[in-house]
Structure formats: structure tokens, C-alpha cells
């Protein structure tokens, strides 16, 4: 079974070195040290779809990503990064990239976007600057230290008598359906967020929420938590401010969608999206139960 997208970077993040400035200078000077090339926040790929790396020069604005074997990997802190900007073209690049490269680039993108959004202290409003080798920002005025945030998002399939619920948002490409998703709110468990989102967006009451898999999603810094829940009934009451349509699809339909069959009831989400992983895992479970 394929791992979720943006996972499997295989890097030793070596957190203990992030505060050791002498050690970091020595790492930058190593012959095997490499610097990730970015075009603003987007990946730069060679002719074979691999990330492009260059030699590292000593400079203040570096993010230490960790070790790939013995090689220290760095990413640039992109000064001109425009927060929130995501060109759809990056999704085409992702389709070319190996899972490992996507994971490494995803971490660099997420961190850069966090830096771009946190130039000023949330406590006193003064300017902040990067520290901990790019894994934090410190306020020069009040001394507060700020650390990269990860926003939990639940993404889920409701399951009812051998069918699962998929839905489409108006901005999706034609034919595309995916799992429902939403941010976890303060004061809420994962299970409660799953149940609330399914009720709010589709009017579907669920129980028995179970965790399936997770993935970091670097637009800008979510942790997608994929779950399956048991629906009490299959009536749908759609929230049309969020969704254009929602349908129940059986195993044959899900298998056809994942296989890219033109006769499938919908166009599956791309392989690097965890909705694809979620549909594939549900499909594999159903096949095991059937066999
Ligand atoms: Zn401050």
C-alpha cells in the first residue's frame, strides 16, 4: 500500500543541532552540504523531475532541514515569499516528483510560508527574526519565541452499507470528487470534528470514527488526519455554500475511480492527496472482507 503523499522524507532532522551555531557553521562548510533550489515557494526540478540542489554558501537566512545520510541539507529562507499564493501549476509539478522529494520540498515550503506570515510578534507587535536554524522566530522587543504551527484538518469518508460518501467543491476540476474535510476547532477532538463536519456539510450523522492515516499538507501548513466513520443513514442534506454535490459510491465505483477508468462515477483525487490514500485503504479493506 502506497504511503500518503508528502511523507517519507527519510531525513534525520537533528533537532539538537538547531541551537548549536558553531556546529551549523561547520555543517554549511562541509563539501557534501546541499541547498534546495526554490522558485519563490515552488520546487525547481531537473529534466527527470528531481529536486535541484546546489552548493551552500554561508549566509544567515538558511533553514537546516537535517541529514540525508551524511549530507546536511538546507533550504533558503525565501524573503519574497508571498503568503497564501499557490499556483495550480505546482500540482502539475507534484505529479512528476518522487514521494521523498515531495516530502522534503513540502517541509521547506511550509516553513517558509510560516516565516512569511510571522514577521511580527503576536504578543507585542514588534519585528521578529529567524532563529533555531529556521525552526523558530524570536521577538527582539519582548523576547517571545514563536514556533512553526501545524493546523489539524480532519478528512473523512462516511460509510453506509458498502458505500462511501464523496463530494465536490465548485472549484474542483470537472468530474472530481473527494473526501469531505474541515479544520479541527479549539475544544474539539478528532472524532468530534469528523462528526461535526459530516453533519454540517452533508447532514450525515456518524458514529465509530476511526483513524486511518495522516499527511502533512504544505498549503500552507496543515496536518491532514484521515478517518472513516459509520453513517447512521444515507440521506444527504447538502450545505451548498461549501459543496456542489455529494454522492454515495460503492466498491466497484471507487475501484474504477482509483484506476482512472473513464466510466468511473467520478474523477479521483490525485495520488499525492490523502483523500486518494483514504479511498485506496477503504477499497483494500473491502476487498479483504469480501475475499
Ligand atoms: Zn514581542
CSV table of C-alpha atoms and ligand atoms in Angstrom, one decimal:
chain,number,residue,atom,x,y,z
A,1,UNK,CA,0.0,0.0,0.0
A,2,UNK,CA,1.4,3.4,-1.0
A,3,UNK,CA,2.3,5.8,1.8
A,4,UNK,CA,0.4,9.1,2.0
A,5,UNK,CA,1.8,12.0,-0.1
A,6,UNK,CA,4.4,14.4,1.5
A,7,UNK,CA,5.6,11.6,3.9
A,8,UNK,CA,8.8,9.5,3.8
A,9,UNK,CA,11.5,12.3,3.5
A,10,UNK,CA,13.8,9.9,5.3
A,11,UNK,CA,15.8,12.8,6.9
A,12,UNK,CA,17.3,12.9,10.3
A,13,UNK,CA,16.1,16.3,11.5
A,14,UNK,CA,18.9,16.5,14.1
A,15,UNK,CA,16.9,19.0,16.3
A,16,UNK,CA,19.8,19.2,18.8
A,17,UNK,CA,22.0,20.9,16.3
A,18,UNK,CA,19.5,23.7,15.5
A,19,UNK,CA,20.6,25.8,18.5
A,20,UNK,CA,24.3,25.0,18.0
A,21,UNK,CA,25.6,27.8,15.8
A,22,UNK,CA,29.2,26.6,15.7
A,23,UNK,CA,28.0,23.1,14.6
A,24,UNK,CA,25.7,24.7,11.9
A,25,UNK,CA,28.6,26.8,10.5
A,26,UNK,CA,30.7,23.6,10.3
A,27,UNK,CA,27.8,21.8,8.5
A,28,UNK,CA,27.5,24.6,5.9
A,29,UNK,CA,31.2,24.3,5.2
A,30,UNK,CA,31.1,20.6,4.6
A,31,UNK,CA,31.7,19.6,1.0
A,32,UNK,CA,28.6,17.4,0.8
A,33,UNK,CA,26.2,20.1,2.2
A,34,UNK,CA,23.4,20.9,-0.3
A,35,UNK,CA,21.0,23.8,-0.7
A,36,UNK,CA,17.5,23.2,-2.0
A,37,UNK,CA,16.6,25.4,-5.0
A,38,UNK,CA,13.2,27.1,-4.9
A,39,UNK,CA,11.4,29.4,-7.3
A,40,UNK,CA,9.7,31.6,-4.7
A,41,UNK,CA,7.9,28.7,-2.8
A,42,UNK,CA,7.7,26.3,-5.8
A,43,UNK,CA,10.1,23.4,-6.4
A,44,UNK,CA,12.8,23.6,-9.1
A,45,UNK,CA,13.0,20.3,-10.9
A,46,UNK,CA,15.6,18.8,-13.3
A,47,UNK,CA,14.7,17.0,-16.6
A,48,UNK,CA,13.9,13.9,-14.7
A,49,UNK,CA,11.5,15.5,-12.2
A,50,UNK,CA,14.0,15.5,-9.3
A,51,UNK,CA,14.6,18.4,-6.9
A,52,UNK,CA,17.6,20.6,-7.8
A,53,UNK,CA,20.2,21.2,-5.2
A,54,UNK,CA,23.3,23.4,-5.2
A,55,UNK,CA,26.4,24.0,-3.0
A,56,UNK,CA,25.7,26.0,0.2
A,57,UNK,CA,27.3,29.4,0.9
A,58,UNK,CA,27.5,30.7,4.5
A,59,UNK,CA,24.6,33.1,5.0
A,60,UNK,CA,22.2,33.9,7.8
A,61,UNK,CA,18.9,33.0,6.1
A,62,UNK,CA,19.2,29.3,6.0
A,63,UNK,CA,16.8,26.6,7.2
A,64,UNK,CA,18.6,23.4,8.3
A,65,UNK,CA,16.4,20.6,7.1
A,66,UNK,CA,18.5,17.7,8.6
A,67,UNK,CA,20.8,15.0,7.3
A,68,UNK,CA,20.3,12.8,4.2
A,69,UNK,CA,22.8,10.1,5.2
A,70,UNK,CA,25.9,12.1,5.9
A,71,UNK,CA,24.9,15.1,3.8
A,72,UNK,CA,23.5,18.2,5.6
A,73,UNK,CA,20.5,19.6,3.7
A,74,UNK,CA,19.5,23.3,3.8
A,75,UNK,CA,16.6,25.3,2.3
A,76,UNK,CA,16.7,29.0,1.7
A,77,UNK,CA,14.5,31.4,3.8
A,78,UNK,CA,12.7,33.0,0.9
A,79,UNK,CA,12.5,36.7,1.7
A,80,UNK,CA,10.0,37.5,-1.1
A,81,UNK,CA,7.6,34.6,-0.4
A,82,UNK,CA,4.0,35.8,-0.8
A,83,UNK,CA,2.0,34.0,1.8
A,84,UNK,CA,-1.1,32.2,0.6
A,85,UNK,CA,-0.2,32.2,-3.0
A,86,UNK,CA,-0.5,28.8,-4.6
A,87,UNK,CA,-0.3,28.4,-8.4
A,88,UNK,CA,-2.2,25.4,-9.7
A,89,UNK,CA,0.9,24.7,-11.8
A,90,UNK,CA,2.6,23.4,-8.6
A,91,UNK,CA,0.1,20.5,-8.6
A,92,UNK,CA,1.4,19.5,-12.1
A,93,UNK,CA,5.0,19.5,-10.7
A,94,UNK,CA,4.0,17.4,-7.8
A,95,UNK,CA,2.7,14.7,-10.2
A,96,UNK,CA,6.2,14.4,-11.5
A,97,UNK,CA,8.0,14.3,-8.2
A,98,UNK,CA,9.0,11.2,-6.1
A,99,UNK,CA,7.2,10.9,-2.8
A,100,UNK,CA,10.5,11.6,-1.0
A,101,UNK,CA,11.2,14.8,-2.9
A,102,UNK,CA,7.7,16.0,-2.4
A,103,UNK,CA,8.1,15.4,1.4
A,104,UNK,CA,11.4,17.3,1.5
A,105,UNK,CA,10.0,20.2,-0.6
A,106,UNK,CA,6.7,20.2,1.4
A,107,UNK,CA,8.6,20.8,4.7
A,108,UNK,CA,10.6,23.6,3.2
A,109,UNK,CA,7.5,25.2,1.7
A,110,UNK,CA,5.5,25.0,4.9
A,111,UNK,CA,8.3,26.5,7.0
A,112,UNK,CA,8.9,29.3,4.5
A,113,UNK,CA,5.2,30.2,4.4
A,114,UNK,CA,5.1,30.2,8.2
A,115,UNK,CA,8.1,32.6,8.3
A,116,UNK,CA,6.4,34.9,5.7
A,117,UNK,CA,3.3,35.1,7.9
A,118,UNK,CA,5.1,35.7,11.2
A,119,UNK,CA,7.3,38.7,10.6
A,120,UNK,CA,5.8,40.4,13.6
A,121,UNK,CA,5.4,39.3,17.2
A,122,UNK,CA,1.8,38.1,18.0
A,123,UNK,CA,2.3,39.3,21.6
A,124,UNK,CA,3.8,42.8,21.3
A,125,UNK,CA,3.7,43.6,17.5
A,126,UNK,CA,7.5,44.2,17.1
A,127,UNK,CA,9.5,42.6,14.3
A,128,UNK,CA,10.7,39.0,14.8
A,129,UNK,CA,13.7,37.2,13.3
A,130,UNK,CA,14.5,33.6,12.4
A,131,UNK,CA,16.4,31.5,15.0
A,132,UNK,CA,16.9,27.8,15.7
A,133,UNK,CA,18.2,27.3,12.1
A,134,UNK,CA,14.9,28.4,10.7
A,135,UNK,CA,12.7,26.4,13.1
A,136,UNK,CA,11.5,29.4,15.1
A,137,UNK,CA,11.3,33.2,15.3
A,138,UNK,CA,12.2,35.4,18.2
A,139,UNK,CA,10.9,38.9,19.1
A,140,UNK,CA,13.7,41.4,19.7
A,141,UNK,CA,11.4,43.6,21.8
A,142,UNK,CA,9.7,41.3,24.3
A,143,UNK,CA,11.8,38.2,23.8
A,144,UNK,CA,8.9,35.9,23.0
A,145,UNK,CA,9.8,32.8,21.0
A,146,UNK,CA,7.4,31.6,18.3
A,147,UNK,CA,7.5,28.2,16.7
A,148,UNK,CA,6.0,26.8,13.4
A,149,UNK,CA,2.4,25.9,13.7
A,150,UNK,CA,0.7,22.9,12.2
A,151,UNK,CA,-3.1,23.1,11.7
A,152,UNK,CA,-5.0,19.9,12.2
A,153,UNK,CA,-7.6,19.1,9.5
A,154,UNK,CA,-9.9,16.1,9.5
A,155,UNK,CA,-10.7,14.4,6.2
A,156,UNK,CA,-13.1,11.6,6.2
A,157,UNK,CA,-15.3,9.1,4.5
A,158,UNK,CA,-18.7,8.3,5.9
A,159,UNK,CA,-19.5,4.6,5.2
A,160,UNK,CA,-23.0,3.2,4.8
A,161,UNK,CA,-23.8,-0.4,3.8
A,162,UNK,CA,-20.9,-0.8,1.5
A,163,UNK,CA,-20.8,2.7,0.0
A,164,UNK,CA,-18.8,5.8,1.0
A,165,UNK,CA,-19.7,9.5,0.7
A,166,UNK,CA,-17.6,11.7,-1.7
A,167,UNK,CA,-18.3,15.3,-2.5
A,168,UNK,CA,-17.2,18.1,-4.9
A,169,UNK,CA,-16.5,21.7,-4.3
A,170,UNK,CA,-17.3,24.2,-7.1
A,171,UNK,CA,-13.6,25.0,-7.7
A,172,UNK,CA,-12.6,21.3,-8.4
A,173,UNK,CA,-11.7,20.3,-11.9
A,174,UNK,CA,-14.7,18.8,-13.8
A,175,UNK,CA,-15.8,15.4,-12.5
A,176,UNK,CA,-13.5,15.5,-9.5
A,177,UNK,CA,-15.0,14.3,-6.1
A,178,UNK,CA,-13.1,13.9,-2.9
A,179,UNK,CA,-13.5,13.2,0.8
A,180,UNK,CA,-15.1,15.8,3.0
A,181,UNK,CA,-12.7,17.8,5.1
A,182,UNK,CA,-12.5,20.6,7.7
A,183,UNK,CA,-10.4,22.2,10.3
A,184,UNK,CA,-10.4,20.9,13.8
A,185,UNK,CA,-11.7,23.7,16.1
A,186,UNK,CA,-10.5,24.7,19.6
A,187,UNK,CA,-12.1,22.4,22.2
A,188,UNK,CA,-12.7,19.6,19.8
A,189,UNK,CA,-11.4,16.0,19.5
A,190,UNK,CA,-10.6,14.5,16.1
A,191,UNK,CA,-13.7,12.3,16.4
A,192,UNK,CA,-15.9,15.3,17.3
A,193,UNK,CA,-14.6,17.3,14.3
A,194,UNK,CA,-15.3,14.4,11.9
A,195,UNK,CA,-18.9,14.1,13.2
A,196,UNK,CA,-19.5,17.8,13.1
A,197,UNK,CA,-18.1,18.3,9.6
A,198,UNK,CA,-20.2,15.5,8.1
A,199,UNK,CA,-23.3,16.8,9.8
A,200,UNK,CA,-22.7,20.4,8.8
A,201,UNK,CA,-21.7,19.8,5.2
A,202,UNK,CA,-23.8,16.7,4.3
A,203,UNK,CA,-26.4,16.3,7.1
A,204,UNK,CA,-25.0,12.8,7.8
A,205,UNK,CA,-24.9,11.6,11.4
A,206,UNK,CA,-22.0,9.2,12.1
A,207,UNK,CA,-20.5,7.1,14.9
A,208,UNK,CA,-17.5,4.8,15.3
A,209,UNK,CA,-15.0,7.3,13.9
A,210,UNK,CA,-11.6,5.5,13.3
A,211,UNK,CA,-8.2,6.9,12.3
A,212,UNK,CA,-6.7,5.6,9.0
A,213,UNK,CA,-3.6,7.7,8.1
A,214,UNK,CA,-2.2,11.2,8.2
A,215,UNK,CA,-0.2,13.5,5.9
A,216,UNK,CA,1.4,17.0,6.1
A,217,UNK,CA,-0.2,19.3,3.5
A,218,UNK,CA,2.1,22.2,2.8
A,219,UNK,CA,-0.6,24.7,1.6
A,220,UNK,CA,0.3,26.3,4.0
A,221,UNK,CA,0.8,24.1,7.0
A,222,UNK,CA,-1.9,21.5,7.7
A,223,UNK,CA,-1.8,18.1,9.1
A,224,UNK,CA,-4.5,16.1,7.3
A,225,UNK,CA,-5.9,13.4,9.6
A,226,UNK,CA,-7.8,10.8,7.5
A,227,UNK,CA,-10.7,8.9,9.2
A,228,UNK,CA,-13.6,6.6,8.3
A,229,UNK,CA,-16.9,6.9,10.2
A,230,UNK,CA,-20.1,4.8,10.2
A,231,UNK,CA,-23.1,6.7,8.9
A,232,UNK,CA,-26.5,6.0,10.5
A,233,UNK,CA,-28.4,6.7,7.3
A,234,UNK,CA,-27.7,7.6,3.7
A,235,UNK,CA,-29.9,10.7,3.3
A,236,UNK,CA,-27.9,13.8,2.3
A,237,UNK,CA,-28.7,17.4,3.2
A,238,UNK,CA,-26.1,19.4,1.3
A,239,UNK,CA,-24.6,22.7,2.6
A,240,UNK,CA,-24.5,24.4,-0.8
A,241,UNK,CA,-22.2,27.2,0.5
A,242,UNK,CA,-19.4,24.6,0.8
A,243,UNK,CA,-20.3,21.8,-1.6
A,244,UNK,CA,-21.7,21.5,-5.1
A,245,UNK,CA,-22.7,17.8,-4.9
A,246,UNK,CA,-22.2,14.7,-2.8
A,247,UNK,CA,-22.7,11.1,-3.8
A,248,UNK,CA,-22.6,7.6,-2.3
A,249,UNK,CA,-20.2,5.3,-4.2
A,250,UNK,CA,-19.9,1.5,-3.9
A,251,UNK,CA,-16.6,-0.5,-4.0
A,252,UNK,CA,-16.8,-1.1,-7.8
A,253,UNK,CA,-17.2,2.7,-8.3
A,254,UNK,CA,-14.3,3.5,-6.0
A,255,UNK,CA,-12.0,0.9,-7.7
A,256,UNK,CA,-12.9,2.3,-11.1
A,257,UNK,CA,-12.2,5.9,-10.0
A,258,UNK,CA,-8.8,4.9,-8.5
A,259,UNK,CA,-7.9,3.0,-11.7
A,260,UNK,CA,-8.7,6.1,-13.8
A,261,UNK,CA,-11.4,4.3,-15.6
A,262,UNK,CA,-13.3,6.8,-17.9
A,263,UNK,CA,-16.6,5.0,-17.0
A,264,UNK,CA,-16.0,5.6,-13.2
A,265,UNK,CA,-18.7,7.6,-11.4
A,266,UNK,CA,-16.1,10.4,-10.6
A,267,UNK,CA,-12.5,11.5,-11.1
A,268,UNK,CA,-10.4,10.5,-8.1
A,269,UNK,CA,-8.2,13.0,-6.2
A,270,UNK,CA,-4.5,12.9,-7.3
A,271,UNK,CA,-2.2,10.3,-5.7
A,272,UNK,CA,-0.3,12.8,-3.5
A,273,UNK,CA,-3.6,13.9,-1.8
A,274,UNK,CA,-4.6,11.8,1.3
A,275,UNK,CA,-8.1,11.6,0.0
A,276,UNK,CA,-6.7,9.2,-2.6
A,277,UNK,CA,-4.9,7.2,0.1
A,278,UNK,CA,-8.1,7.1,2.1
A,279,UNK,CA,-10.2,5.7,-0.8
A,280,UNK,CA,-7.4,3.2,-1.6
A,281,UNK,CA,-7.3,2.0,2.1
A,282,UNK,CA,-11.1,1.7,2.3
A,283,UNK,CA,-11.1,-0.2,-1.0
A,284,UNK,CA,-8.4,-2.6,0.2
A,285,UNK,CA,-10.3,-3.3,3.4
A,286,UNK,CA,-13.5,-4.0,1.5
A,287,UNK,CA,-11.6,-6.4,-0.8
A,288,UNK,CA,-10.1,-8.3,2.2
A,289,UNK,CA,-13.6,-8.6,3.8
A,290,UNK,CA,-15.1,-9.9,0.5
A,291,UNK,CA,-12.3,-12.5,-0.1
B,1,LIG,ZN1,7.2,40.6,21.1
